[in-house]
Amino acid sequence: MNRIAVYPGSFDPVTNGHIDIIERAAKIFDAVYVAVIRNPEKSPLFSIDERVGMLKASLKARKKIRIDSFDGLLVEYARAVKATSIIRGLRAVSDFDYEFQMALTNRRMDPSLETIFMMTDYKYSYLSSSLTKEIARLGGSFEGMVPPGVMRKLRSLKERGV
Ligand code: ADP
C-alpha cells in the first residue's frame, strides 16, 4: 500500500522547523507532498514561485518528497494526489486552537482523511516564518533558523528595502 501524506502550509518562507517535520514525515510515509497554499488569508511576503523555489532548493535529492502548490480546499487537493493523511506541526499550546479547528473541519469534509500532528523539535519550538521575516527586517542573524538559500533570500529583502 502506498501511504501518501500532504503537508500543507504557507511556507513564507520555509524554516528549519518545517524541514525537520518534512524529513521526519518522509520516514513514516512512502511519499510526502509539501503543498504550498496559493491563496492564504494572510497576504504572503514571498510569491508562490519564490516559496516553492525555496522549498525545492532546500529539499533537493529527496526522492519521497514532492513540492507542489494548491488552491481551494485541502481535502480536494489531498484526494487528487491520493493522500490519506494530512501532516501538521505543533509548537506551543498557542498552535492548538487553530489546528484543532482545522483538523475537525477537514475531517467533517472528508472522514477518510486523518490529520496527524508531529511535535516540533525543541530546537525549533520558538521558530516561525514571521520571526525570520522580522529578524530580516531588523538586520539580525538567522543562523540555524532557515536553510542557506532562504537565508540569502531573507538578506536580499533588506537590500530591496522590504
Ligand atoms: P500555515 O499558514 O498553514 O500555518 P505555516 O507555513 O506557518 O503555514 O506552517 C505550516 C505547518 O508547520 C503548521 O502546522 C505549523 O504549525 C507548522 N510549523 C511551523 N513552524 C514550525 C516549527 N518551528 N516546528 C514545527 N512545526 C512548525
Short mmCIF file of C-alpha atoms in Angstrom, two decimals, residues 2 6 9 14 20 27 46 63 67 90 93 106 112:
data_model
loop_
_atom_site.label_atom_id
_atom_site.label_comp_id
_atom_site.label_asym_id
_atom_site.label_seq_id
_atom_site.Cartn_x
_atom_site.Cartn_y
_atom_site.Cartn_z
CA ASN A 2 1.26 3.46 -0.89
CA VAL A 6 0.18 16.07 2.43
CA GLY A 9 1.27 25.41 4.74
CA VAL A 14 10.26 27.61 4.79
CA ASP A 20 12.54 18.84 10.32
CA LYS A 27 10.42 8.31 7.32
CA PHE A 46 7.05 35.83 -0.91
CA LYS A 63 13.03 11.08 -3.53
CA ILE A 67 6.93 20.11 -3.67
CA LEU A 90 2.75 21.64 16.66
CA VAL A 93 -0.16 25.47 23.12
CA ASN A 106 -11.23 18.73 7.39
CA SER A 112 -11.27 9.19 5.43
#
